Coordinates of C-alpha atoms in Angstrom, one line a residue:
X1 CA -157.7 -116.1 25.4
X2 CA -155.1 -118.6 26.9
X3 CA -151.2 -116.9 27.7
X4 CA -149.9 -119.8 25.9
X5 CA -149.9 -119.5 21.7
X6 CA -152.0 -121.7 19.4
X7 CA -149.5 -123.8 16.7
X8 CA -150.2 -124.4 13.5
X9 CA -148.4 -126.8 11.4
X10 CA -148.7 -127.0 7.7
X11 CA -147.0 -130.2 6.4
X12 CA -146.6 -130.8 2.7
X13 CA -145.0 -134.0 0.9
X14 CA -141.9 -134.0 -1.3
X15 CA -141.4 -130.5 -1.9
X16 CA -138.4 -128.7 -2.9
X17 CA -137.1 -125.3 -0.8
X18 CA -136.5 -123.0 -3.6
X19 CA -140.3 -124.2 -4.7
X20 CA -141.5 -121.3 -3.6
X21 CA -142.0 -118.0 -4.8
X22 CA -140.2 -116.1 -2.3
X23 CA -137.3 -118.4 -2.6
X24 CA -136.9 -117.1 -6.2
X25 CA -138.5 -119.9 -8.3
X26 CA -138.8 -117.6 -11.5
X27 CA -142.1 -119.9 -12.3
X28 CA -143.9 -121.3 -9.2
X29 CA -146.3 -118.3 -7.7
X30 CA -147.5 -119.1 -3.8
X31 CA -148.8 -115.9 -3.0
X32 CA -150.2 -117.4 0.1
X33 CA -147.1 -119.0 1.8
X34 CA -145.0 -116.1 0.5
X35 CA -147.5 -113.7 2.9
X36 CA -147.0 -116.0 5.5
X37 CA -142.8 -115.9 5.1
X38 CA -143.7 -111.9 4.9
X39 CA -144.8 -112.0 8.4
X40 CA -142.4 -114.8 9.3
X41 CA -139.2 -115.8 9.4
X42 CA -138.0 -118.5 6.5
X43 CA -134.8 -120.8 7.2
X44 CA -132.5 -121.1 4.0
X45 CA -130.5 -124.3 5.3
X46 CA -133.2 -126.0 6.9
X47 CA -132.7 -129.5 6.1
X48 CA -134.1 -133.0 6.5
X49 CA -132.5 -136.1 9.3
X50 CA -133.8 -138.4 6.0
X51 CA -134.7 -137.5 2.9
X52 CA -137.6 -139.9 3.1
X53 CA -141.1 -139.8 4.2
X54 CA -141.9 -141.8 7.2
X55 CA -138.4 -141.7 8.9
X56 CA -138.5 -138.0 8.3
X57 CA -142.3 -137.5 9.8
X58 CA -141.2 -139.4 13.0
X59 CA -138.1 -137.6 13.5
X60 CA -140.3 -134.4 13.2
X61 CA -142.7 -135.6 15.9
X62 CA -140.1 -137.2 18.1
X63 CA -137.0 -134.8 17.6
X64 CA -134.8 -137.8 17.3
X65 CA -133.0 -139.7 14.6
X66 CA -134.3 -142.6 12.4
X67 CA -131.6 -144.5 13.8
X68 CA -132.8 -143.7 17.7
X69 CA -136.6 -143.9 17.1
X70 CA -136.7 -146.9 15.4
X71 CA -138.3 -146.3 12.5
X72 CA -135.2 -146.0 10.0
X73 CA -137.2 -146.7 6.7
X74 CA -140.3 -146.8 4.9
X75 CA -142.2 -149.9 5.8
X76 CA -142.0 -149.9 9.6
X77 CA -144.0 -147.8 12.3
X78 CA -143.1 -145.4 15.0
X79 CA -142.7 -147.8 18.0
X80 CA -145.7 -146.5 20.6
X81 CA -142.8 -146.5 23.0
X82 CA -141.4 -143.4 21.2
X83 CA -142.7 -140.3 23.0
X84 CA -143.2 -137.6 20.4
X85 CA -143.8 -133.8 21.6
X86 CA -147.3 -133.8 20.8
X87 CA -147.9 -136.0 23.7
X88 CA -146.1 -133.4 25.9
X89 CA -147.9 -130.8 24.4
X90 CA -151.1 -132.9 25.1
X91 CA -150.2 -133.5 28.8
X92 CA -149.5 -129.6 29.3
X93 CA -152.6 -129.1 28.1
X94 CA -153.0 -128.6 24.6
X95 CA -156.1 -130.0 22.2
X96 CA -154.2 -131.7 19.5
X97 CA -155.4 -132.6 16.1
X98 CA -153.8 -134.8 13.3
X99 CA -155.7 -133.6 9.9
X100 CA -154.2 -135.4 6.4
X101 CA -151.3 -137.5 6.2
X102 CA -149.6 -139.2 9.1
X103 CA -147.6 -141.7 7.4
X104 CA -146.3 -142.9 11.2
X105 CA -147.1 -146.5 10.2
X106 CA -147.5 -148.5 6.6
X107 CA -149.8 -147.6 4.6
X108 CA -149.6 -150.4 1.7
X109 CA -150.5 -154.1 1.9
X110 CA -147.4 -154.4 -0.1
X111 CA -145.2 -157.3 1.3
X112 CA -140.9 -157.1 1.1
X113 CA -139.6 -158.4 -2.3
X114 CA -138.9 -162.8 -1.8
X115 CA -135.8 -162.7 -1.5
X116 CA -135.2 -159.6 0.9
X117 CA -136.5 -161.2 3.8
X118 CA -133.4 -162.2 6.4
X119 CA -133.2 -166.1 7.4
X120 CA -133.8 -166.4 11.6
X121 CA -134.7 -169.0 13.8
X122 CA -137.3 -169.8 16.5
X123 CA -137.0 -165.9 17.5
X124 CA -137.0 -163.9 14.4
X125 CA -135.9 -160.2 15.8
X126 CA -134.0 -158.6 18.3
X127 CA -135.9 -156.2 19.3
X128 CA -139.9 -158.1 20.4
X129 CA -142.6 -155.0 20.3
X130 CA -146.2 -157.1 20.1
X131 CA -147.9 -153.6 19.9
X132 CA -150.4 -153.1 16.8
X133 CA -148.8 -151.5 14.3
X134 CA -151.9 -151.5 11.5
X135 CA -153.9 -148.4 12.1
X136 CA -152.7 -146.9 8.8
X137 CA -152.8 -149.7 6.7
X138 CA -155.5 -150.3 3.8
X139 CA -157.1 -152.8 5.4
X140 CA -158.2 -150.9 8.2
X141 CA -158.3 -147.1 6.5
X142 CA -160.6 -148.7 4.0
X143 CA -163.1 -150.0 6.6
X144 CA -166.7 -148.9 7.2
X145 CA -165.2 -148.3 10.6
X146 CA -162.0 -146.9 11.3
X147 CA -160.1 -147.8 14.1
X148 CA -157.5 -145.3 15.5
X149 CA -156.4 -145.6 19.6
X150 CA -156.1 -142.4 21.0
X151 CA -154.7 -140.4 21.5
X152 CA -152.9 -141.5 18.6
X153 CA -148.8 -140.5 19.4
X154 CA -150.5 -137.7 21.1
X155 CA -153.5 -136.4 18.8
X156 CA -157.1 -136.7 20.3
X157 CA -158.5 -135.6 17.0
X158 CA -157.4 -137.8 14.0
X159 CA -158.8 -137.5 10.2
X160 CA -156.8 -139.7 8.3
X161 CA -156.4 -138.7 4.5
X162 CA -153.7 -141.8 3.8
X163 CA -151.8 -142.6 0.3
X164 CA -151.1 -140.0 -2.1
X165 CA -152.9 -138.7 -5.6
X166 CA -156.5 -138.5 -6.3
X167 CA -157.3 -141.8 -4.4
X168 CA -156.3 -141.7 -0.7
X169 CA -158.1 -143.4 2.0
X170 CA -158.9 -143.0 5.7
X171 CA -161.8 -140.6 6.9
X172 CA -161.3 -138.9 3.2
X173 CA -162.4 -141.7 2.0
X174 CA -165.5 -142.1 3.7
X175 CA -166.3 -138.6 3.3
X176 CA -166.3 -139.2 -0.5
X177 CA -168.6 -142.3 -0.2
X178 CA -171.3 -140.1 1.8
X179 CA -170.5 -136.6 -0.8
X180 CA -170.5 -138.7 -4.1
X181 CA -173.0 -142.0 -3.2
X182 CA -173.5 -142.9 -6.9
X183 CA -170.3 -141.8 -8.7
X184 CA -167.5 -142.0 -6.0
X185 CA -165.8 -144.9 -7.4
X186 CA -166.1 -143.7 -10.8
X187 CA -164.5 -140.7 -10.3
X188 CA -161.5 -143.0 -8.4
X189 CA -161.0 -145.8 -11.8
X190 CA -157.9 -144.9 -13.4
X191 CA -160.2 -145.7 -16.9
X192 CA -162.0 -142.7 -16.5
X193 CA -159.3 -140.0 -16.2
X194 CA -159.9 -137.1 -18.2
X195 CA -157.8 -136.3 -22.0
X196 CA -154.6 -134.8 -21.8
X197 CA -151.7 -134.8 -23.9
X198 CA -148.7 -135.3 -21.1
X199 CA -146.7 -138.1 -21.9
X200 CA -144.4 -137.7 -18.3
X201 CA -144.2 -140.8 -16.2
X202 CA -147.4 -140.8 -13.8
X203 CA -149.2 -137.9 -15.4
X204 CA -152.4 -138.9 -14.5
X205 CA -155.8 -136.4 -15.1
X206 CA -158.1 -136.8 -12.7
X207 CA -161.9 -136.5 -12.9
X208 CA -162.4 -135.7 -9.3
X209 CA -163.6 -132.0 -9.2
X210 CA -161.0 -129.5 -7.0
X211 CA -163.6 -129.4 -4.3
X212 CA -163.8 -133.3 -3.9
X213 CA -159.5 -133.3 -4.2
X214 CA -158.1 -134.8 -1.1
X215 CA -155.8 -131.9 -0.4
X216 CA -159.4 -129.3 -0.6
X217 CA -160.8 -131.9 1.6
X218 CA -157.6 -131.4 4.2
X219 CA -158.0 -127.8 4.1
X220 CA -161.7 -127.8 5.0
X221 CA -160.9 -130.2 8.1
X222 CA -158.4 -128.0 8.8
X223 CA -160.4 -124.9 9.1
X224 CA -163.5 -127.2 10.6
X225 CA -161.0 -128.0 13.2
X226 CA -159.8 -124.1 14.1
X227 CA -163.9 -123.1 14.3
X228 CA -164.2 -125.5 16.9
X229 CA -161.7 -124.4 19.1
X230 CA -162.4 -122.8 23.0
X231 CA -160.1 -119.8 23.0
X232 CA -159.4 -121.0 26.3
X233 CA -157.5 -123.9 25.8
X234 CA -154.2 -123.2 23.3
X235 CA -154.5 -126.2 20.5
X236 CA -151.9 -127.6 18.4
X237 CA -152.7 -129.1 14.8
X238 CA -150.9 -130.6 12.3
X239 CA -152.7 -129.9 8.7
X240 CA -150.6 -132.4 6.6
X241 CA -151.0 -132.5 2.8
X242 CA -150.3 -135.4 0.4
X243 CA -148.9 -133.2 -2.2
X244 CA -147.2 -132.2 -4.1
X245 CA -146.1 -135.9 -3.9
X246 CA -145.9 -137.9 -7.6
X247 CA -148.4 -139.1 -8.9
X248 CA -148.8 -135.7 -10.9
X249 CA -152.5 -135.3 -11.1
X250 CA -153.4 -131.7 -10.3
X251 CA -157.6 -131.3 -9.9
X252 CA -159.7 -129.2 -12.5
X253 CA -158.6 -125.7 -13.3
X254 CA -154.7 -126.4 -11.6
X255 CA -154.0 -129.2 -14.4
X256 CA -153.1 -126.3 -17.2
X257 CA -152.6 -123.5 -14.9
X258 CA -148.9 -124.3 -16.1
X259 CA -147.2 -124.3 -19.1
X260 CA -144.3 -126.9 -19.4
X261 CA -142.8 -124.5 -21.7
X262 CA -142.3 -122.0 -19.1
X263 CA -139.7 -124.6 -17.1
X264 CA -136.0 -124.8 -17.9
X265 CA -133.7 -128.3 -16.7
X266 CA -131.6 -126.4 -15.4
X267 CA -129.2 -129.3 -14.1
X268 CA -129.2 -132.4 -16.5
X269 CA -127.4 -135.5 -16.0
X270 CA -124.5 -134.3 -18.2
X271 CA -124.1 -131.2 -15.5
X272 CA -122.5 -133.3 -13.0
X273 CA -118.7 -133.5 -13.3
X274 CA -118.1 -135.9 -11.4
X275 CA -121.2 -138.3 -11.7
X276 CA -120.9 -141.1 -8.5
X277 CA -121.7 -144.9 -9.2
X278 CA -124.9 -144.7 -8.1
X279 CA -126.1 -141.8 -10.6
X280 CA -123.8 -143.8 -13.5
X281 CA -126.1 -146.6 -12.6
X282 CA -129.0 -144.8 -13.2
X283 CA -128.0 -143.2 -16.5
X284 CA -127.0 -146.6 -17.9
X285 CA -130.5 -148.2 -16.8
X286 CA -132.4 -144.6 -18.8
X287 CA -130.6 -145.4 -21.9
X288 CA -130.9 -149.3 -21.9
X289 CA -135.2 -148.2 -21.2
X290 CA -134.9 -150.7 -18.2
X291 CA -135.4 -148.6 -15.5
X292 CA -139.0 -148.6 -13.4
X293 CA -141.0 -145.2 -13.6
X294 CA -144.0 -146.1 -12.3
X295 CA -143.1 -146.9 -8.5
X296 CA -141.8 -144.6 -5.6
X297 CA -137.9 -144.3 -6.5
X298 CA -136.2 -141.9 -8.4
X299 CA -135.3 -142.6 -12.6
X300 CA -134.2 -140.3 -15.3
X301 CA -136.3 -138.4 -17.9
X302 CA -135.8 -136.7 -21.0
X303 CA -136.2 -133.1 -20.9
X304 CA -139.6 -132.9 -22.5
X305 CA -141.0 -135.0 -19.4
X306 CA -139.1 -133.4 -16.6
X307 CA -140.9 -130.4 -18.1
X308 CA -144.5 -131.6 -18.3
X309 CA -143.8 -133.6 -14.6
X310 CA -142.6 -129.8 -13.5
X311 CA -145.6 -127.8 -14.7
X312 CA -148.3 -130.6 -13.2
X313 CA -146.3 -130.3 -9.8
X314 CA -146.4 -126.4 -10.1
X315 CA -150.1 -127.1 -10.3
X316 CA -150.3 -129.3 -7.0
X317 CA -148.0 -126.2 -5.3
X318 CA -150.3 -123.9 -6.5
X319 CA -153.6 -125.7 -4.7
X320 CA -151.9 -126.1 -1.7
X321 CA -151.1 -122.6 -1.5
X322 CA -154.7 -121.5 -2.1
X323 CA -155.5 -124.0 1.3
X324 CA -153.0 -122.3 3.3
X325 CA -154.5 -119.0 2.3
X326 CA -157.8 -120.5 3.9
X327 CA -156.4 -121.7 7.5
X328 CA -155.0 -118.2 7.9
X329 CA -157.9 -116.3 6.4
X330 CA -160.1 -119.0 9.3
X331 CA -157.1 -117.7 11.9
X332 CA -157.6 -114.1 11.5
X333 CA -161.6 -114.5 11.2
X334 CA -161.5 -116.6 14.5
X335 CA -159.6 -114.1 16.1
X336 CA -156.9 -116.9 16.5
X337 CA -154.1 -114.9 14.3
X338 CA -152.9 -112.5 16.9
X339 CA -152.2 -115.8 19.4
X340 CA -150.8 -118.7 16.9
X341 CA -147.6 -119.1 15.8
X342 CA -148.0 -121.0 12.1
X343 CA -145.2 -123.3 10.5
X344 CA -144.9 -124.3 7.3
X345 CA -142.4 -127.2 6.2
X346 CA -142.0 -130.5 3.7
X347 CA -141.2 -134.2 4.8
X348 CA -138.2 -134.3 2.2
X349 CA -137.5 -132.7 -1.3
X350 CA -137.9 -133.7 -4.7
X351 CA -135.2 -134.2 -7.8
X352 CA -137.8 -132.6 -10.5
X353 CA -135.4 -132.4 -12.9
X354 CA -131.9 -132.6 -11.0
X355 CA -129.3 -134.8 -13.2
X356 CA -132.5 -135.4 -15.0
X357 CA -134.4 -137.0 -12.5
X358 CA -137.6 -137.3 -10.7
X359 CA -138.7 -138.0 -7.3
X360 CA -136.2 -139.2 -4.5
X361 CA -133.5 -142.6 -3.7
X362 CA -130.9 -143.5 -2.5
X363 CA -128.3 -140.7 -4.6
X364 CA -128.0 -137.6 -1.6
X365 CA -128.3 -134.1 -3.2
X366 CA -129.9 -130.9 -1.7
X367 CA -133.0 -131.0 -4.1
X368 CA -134.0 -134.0 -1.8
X369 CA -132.2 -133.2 1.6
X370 CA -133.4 -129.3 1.8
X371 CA -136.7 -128.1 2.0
X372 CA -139.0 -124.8 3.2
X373 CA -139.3 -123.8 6.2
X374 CA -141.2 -120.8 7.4
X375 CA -141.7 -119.9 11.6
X376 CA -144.0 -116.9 11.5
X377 CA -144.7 -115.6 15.0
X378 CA -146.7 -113.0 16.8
X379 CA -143.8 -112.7 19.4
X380 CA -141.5 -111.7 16.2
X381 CA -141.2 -109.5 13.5
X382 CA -141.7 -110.8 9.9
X383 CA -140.1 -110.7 6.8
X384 CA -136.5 -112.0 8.2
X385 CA -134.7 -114.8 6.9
X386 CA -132.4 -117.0 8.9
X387 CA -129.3 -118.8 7.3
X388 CA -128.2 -121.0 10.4
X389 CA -127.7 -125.1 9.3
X390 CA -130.9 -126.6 10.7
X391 CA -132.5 -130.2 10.8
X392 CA -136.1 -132.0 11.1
X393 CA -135.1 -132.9 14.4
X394 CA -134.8 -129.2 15.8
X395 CA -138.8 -128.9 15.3
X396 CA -139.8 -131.0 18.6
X397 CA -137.5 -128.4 21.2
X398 CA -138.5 -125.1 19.4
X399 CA -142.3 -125.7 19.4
X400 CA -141.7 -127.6 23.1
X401 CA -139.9 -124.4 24.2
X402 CA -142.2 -122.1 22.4
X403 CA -144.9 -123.7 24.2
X404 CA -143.4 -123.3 27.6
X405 CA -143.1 -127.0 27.9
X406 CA -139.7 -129.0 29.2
X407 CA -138.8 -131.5 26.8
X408 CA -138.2 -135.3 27.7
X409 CA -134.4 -136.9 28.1
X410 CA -133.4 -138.1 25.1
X411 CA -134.7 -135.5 22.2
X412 CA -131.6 -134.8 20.0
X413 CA -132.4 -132.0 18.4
X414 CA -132.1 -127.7 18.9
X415 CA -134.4 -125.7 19.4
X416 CA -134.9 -123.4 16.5
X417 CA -136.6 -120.7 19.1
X418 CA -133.6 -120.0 21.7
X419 CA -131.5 -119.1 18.5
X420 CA -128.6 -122.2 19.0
X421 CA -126.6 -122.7 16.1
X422 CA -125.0 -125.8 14.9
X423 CA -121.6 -126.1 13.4
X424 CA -122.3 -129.4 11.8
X425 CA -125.8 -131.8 10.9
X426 CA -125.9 -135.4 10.6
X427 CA -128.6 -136.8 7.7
X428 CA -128.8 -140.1 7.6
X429 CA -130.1 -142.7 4.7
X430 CA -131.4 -146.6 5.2
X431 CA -133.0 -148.2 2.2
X432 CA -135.6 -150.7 2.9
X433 CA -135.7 -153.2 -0.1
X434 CA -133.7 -154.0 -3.1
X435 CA -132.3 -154.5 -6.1
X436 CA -131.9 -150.7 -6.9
X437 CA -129.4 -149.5 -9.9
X438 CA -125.7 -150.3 -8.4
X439 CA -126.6 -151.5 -5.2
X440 CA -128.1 -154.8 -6.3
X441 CA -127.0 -157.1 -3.6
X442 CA -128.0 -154.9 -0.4
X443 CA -130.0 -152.0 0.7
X444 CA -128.5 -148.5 0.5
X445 CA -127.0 -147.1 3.8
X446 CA -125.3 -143.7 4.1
X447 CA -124.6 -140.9 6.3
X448 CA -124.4 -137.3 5.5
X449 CA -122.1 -134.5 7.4
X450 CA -123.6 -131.2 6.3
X451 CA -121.8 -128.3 7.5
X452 CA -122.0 -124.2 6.2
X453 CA -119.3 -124.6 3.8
X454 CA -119.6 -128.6 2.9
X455 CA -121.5 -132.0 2.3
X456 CA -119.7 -134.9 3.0
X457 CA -121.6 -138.6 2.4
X458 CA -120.1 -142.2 3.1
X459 CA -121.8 -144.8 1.8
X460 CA -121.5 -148.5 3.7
X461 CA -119.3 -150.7 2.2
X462 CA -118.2 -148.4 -0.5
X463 CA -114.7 -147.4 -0.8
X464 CA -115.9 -144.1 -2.4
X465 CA -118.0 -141.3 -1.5
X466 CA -118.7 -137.4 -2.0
X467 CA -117.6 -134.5 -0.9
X468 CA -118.6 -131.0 -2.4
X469 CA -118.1 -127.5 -1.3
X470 CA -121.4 -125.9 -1.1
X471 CA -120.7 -121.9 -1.3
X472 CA -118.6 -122.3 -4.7
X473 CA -120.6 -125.1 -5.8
X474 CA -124.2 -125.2 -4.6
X475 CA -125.5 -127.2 -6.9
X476 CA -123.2 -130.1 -6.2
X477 CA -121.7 -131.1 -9.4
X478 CA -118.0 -131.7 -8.7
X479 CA -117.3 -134.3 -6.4
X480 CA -113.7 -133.9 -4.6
X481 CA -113.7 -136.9 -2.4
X482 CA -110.9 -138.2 -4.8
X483 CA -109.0 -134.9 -4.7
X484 CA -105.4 -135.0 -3.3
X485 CA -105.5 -131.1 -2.5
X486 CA -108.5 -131.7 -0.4
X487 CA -107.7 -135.1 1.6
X488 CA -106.8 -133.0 5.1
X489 CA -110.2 -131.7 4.7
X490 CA -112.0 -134.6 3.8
X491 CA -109.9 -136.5 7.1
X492 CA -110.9 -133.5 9.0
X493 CA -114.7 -133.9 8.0
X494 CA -114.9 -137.7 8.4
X495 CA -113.7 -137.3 12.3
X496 CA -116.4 -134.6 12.7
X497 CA -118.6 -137.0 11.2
X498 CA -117.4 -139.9 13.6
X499 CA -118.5 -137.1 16.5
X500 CA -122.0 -136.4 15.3
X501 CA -122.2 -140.4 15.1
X502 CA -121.3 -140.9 18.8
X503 CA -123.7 -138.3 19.6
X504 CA -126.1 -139.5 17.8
X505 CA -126.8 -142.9 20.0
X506 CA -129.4 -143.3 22.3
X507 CA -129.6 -141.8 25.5
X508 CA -132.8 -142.7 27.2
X509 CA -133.7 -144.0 29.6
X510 CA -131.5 -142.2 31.8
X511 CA -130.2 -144.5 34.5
X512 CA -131.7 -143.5 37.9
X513 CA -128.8 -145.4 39.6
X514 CA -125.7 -145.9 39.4
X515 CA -125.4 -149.3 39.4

């Protein structure tokens, strides 16, 4: 058995922290992950650089902002010129896998809105990058053959499972084809989905059986991939799940393993004191029924349907917890347990049922910023939790330093294993298309100061913002940005904020001369 430890990391999409049954959720049961935070160590303030998928994934993989790495919003791709610490993991050694959901690159054919497209001349961009940026996209994940370079930002193994729901495609998809030969595409039309009575915005039952579900599928790779390991050579794999992601369309027996009943809305719209433009906006376009519910960005609900979208994500949870029961039953079969140190984390949060909305935009709030995550370690004891203020980016250095591996100039973050602690995190937000509800003429840009006792967020071009105090008020309903009795604090945060800004910029390459 190799000195150095095996690393597991579980990676699920758009999940909420205190989703979990050993955060308190008096609902949700994850039997699985709680045993995992039993032998572990779960972060309560672990939070997110962006509360959005593919600018979050790369900041997990390179320990760096959106803003340094490039890729700042959904649409783009992680430049190849990014180093990410999988590729120093790889060059100290390591077998790396990729297994599920990279979402490094676009993975829609979707084009920009007309409109949204800036006017240029004969050179169109500032920054020229010719590099192929198209390995995730439909057209080639969708192919009879798949064409990934590798190592792929530092994984030799790759098994795509791409797009979220019942109808991914990738290396899943071709699985399905050779599994199902004669009904695969039947059980992927959205005319045959099985009778239900939900009425939530995409509540969709499907009639692909649990064991043909993408997120079994990811679990089976997954434990595939530990079976084939040498217990000489330490590995590193990142199982990445799709869910709990919208659309809600739990598998079989997890469809009505929930009862919508069971779920309270415990913050509605009208629990927000001080409701910002942005959320106004939103309310104004739920009453007038012109808002857009079938997309990616966030929109109100009435009660009944943040209920039923509640239960059907409670479902989703519940599957992926039986998977992660599976890697570690595989761990502690292959004799890997005693020598892997196993993570489990989110991309980004979800609203389910915050202010009365679903999924995730442009409006900041903890239910979209915060999310699990569990260390558990053979070098530690378990059952510990760990309150310091920690972000995405602190993944890269603890796993690099855990691994006994230097990590390259120019990483941001801190690692999570030497025990630093911040005073202050910067989150920062960059919308990639519009019109949205109140910002209609622009794409949303913010940054977020997060500090123990605070949340501080200035929106570009706004002459407004928030600022809530997050011991007395954790749930973030009364905004004091406006307050006179708290403008020296709010003049105090904005400078620390101006500090984590400066800091923030990019530092590499460092200059090997002086001039």
């Amino acid at each position: 058995m190799t000195d150095r430890p095996n690393i597991l990391v579980i990676m699920v999409d758009q999940m909420r922290a205190d989703w979990l049954g050993v955060a308190g959720h008096p609902v949700v049961k994850t039997p699985n992950i709680d045993a995992l935070a039993a032998q572990g160590t779960r972060f309560t303030d672990f939070n997110v650089a962006t509360p959005v998928c593919q600018p979050n994934r790369a900041s997990i993989l390179t320990g760096r902002y959106p803003s340094v790495h490039g890729l700042r919003h959904n649409g783009l791709s992680l430049p190849y010129s990014q180093s990410t610490f999988v590729e120093a993991l790889r060059a100290s050694g390591y077998a790396t896998a990729l297994i599920g959901k990279s979402h490094l690159q676009r993975m829609t054919g979707h084009p920009q809105k007309k409109g949204s497209q800036p006017v240029t001349g004969p050179i169109s961009e500032a920054v020229k990058d010719a590099n192929r940026y198209d390995v995730e996209s439909p057209e080639n994940l969708t192919a009879d053959e798949i064409v990934v370079p590798r190592p792929y930002y530092g994984f030799d193994h790759v098994d795509f499972t791409s797009d979220h729901g019942d109808r991914p495609n990738g290396h899943y998809l071709q699985w399905l084809k050779t599994s199902r030969p004669d009904d695969w595409q039947a059980l992927r039309d959205r005319e045959n989905q099985l009778p239900h009575n939900y009425s939530c915005p995409q509540a969709y039952r499907t009639p692909l059986p649990v064991e043909l579900y993408p997120s079994s599928y990811i679990g089976m790779r997954g434990c595939e991939f530990l079976d084939a390991q040498d217990a000489s050579t330490p590995f590193f794999a990142l199982v990445s799940f799709p869910d709990p992601h919208h659309p809600f369309n739990p598998p079989g027996r997890y469809w009505d393993m929930y009862d919508p009943d069971d779920f309270e809305v415990e913050l509605p719209f009208e629990a927000h004191e001080t409701p910002n433009p942005v959320l106004k906006a939103l309310r104004e376009k739920f009453v007038d029924g012109s808002q857009f519910t079938a997309g990616q960005e966030n929109f109100m609900a009435t009660e009944r349907h943040l209920k039923e979208a509640m239960a059907l994500t409670a479902g989703m949870i519940a599957l992926i917890d039986d998977q992660v029961g599976k890697l570690i039953d595989r761990l502690k079969a292959n004799g890997q347990w005693d020598n892997t140190v196993v993570v489990f984390n989110a991309d980004h949060g979800d609203f389910l049922g915050t202010f009365s909305m679903l999924l995730k935009g442009p409006y900041i709030h903890n239910s979209t910023y915060r999310v699990p995550f569990i260390w558990r370690d053979p070098e530690r004891d378990g059952g510990t939790t760990d309150d310091r203020l920690a972000s995405s980016i602190d993944i890269a250095p603890a796993l690099l330093e855990r691994a006994g591996v230097a990590p390259y100039h120019g990483i941001q973050g801190r690692s999570l294993w030497s025990g630093e602690r911040r005073e202050e995190l910067l989150m920062e937000f960059e919308d990639n298309a519009y019109p949205k509800p109140y910002f209609t003429d622009r794409p949303a840009n913010s940054r977020t100061l997060l500090t123990p006792d605070h949340r501080m967020t200035v929106y570009e071009g706004e002459d407004w913002g928030e600022l809530y105090e997050r011991v007395t008020d954790p749930d973030e309903t009364r905004n004091f940005w406006g307050d006179p009795d708290h403008t020296v604090l709010r003049t105090t945060l904005i400078h620390k904020l101006v500090d984590e800004l400066i800091g923030a910029t990019e530092t590499s390459p460092f200059p090997p001369f002086r001039a």
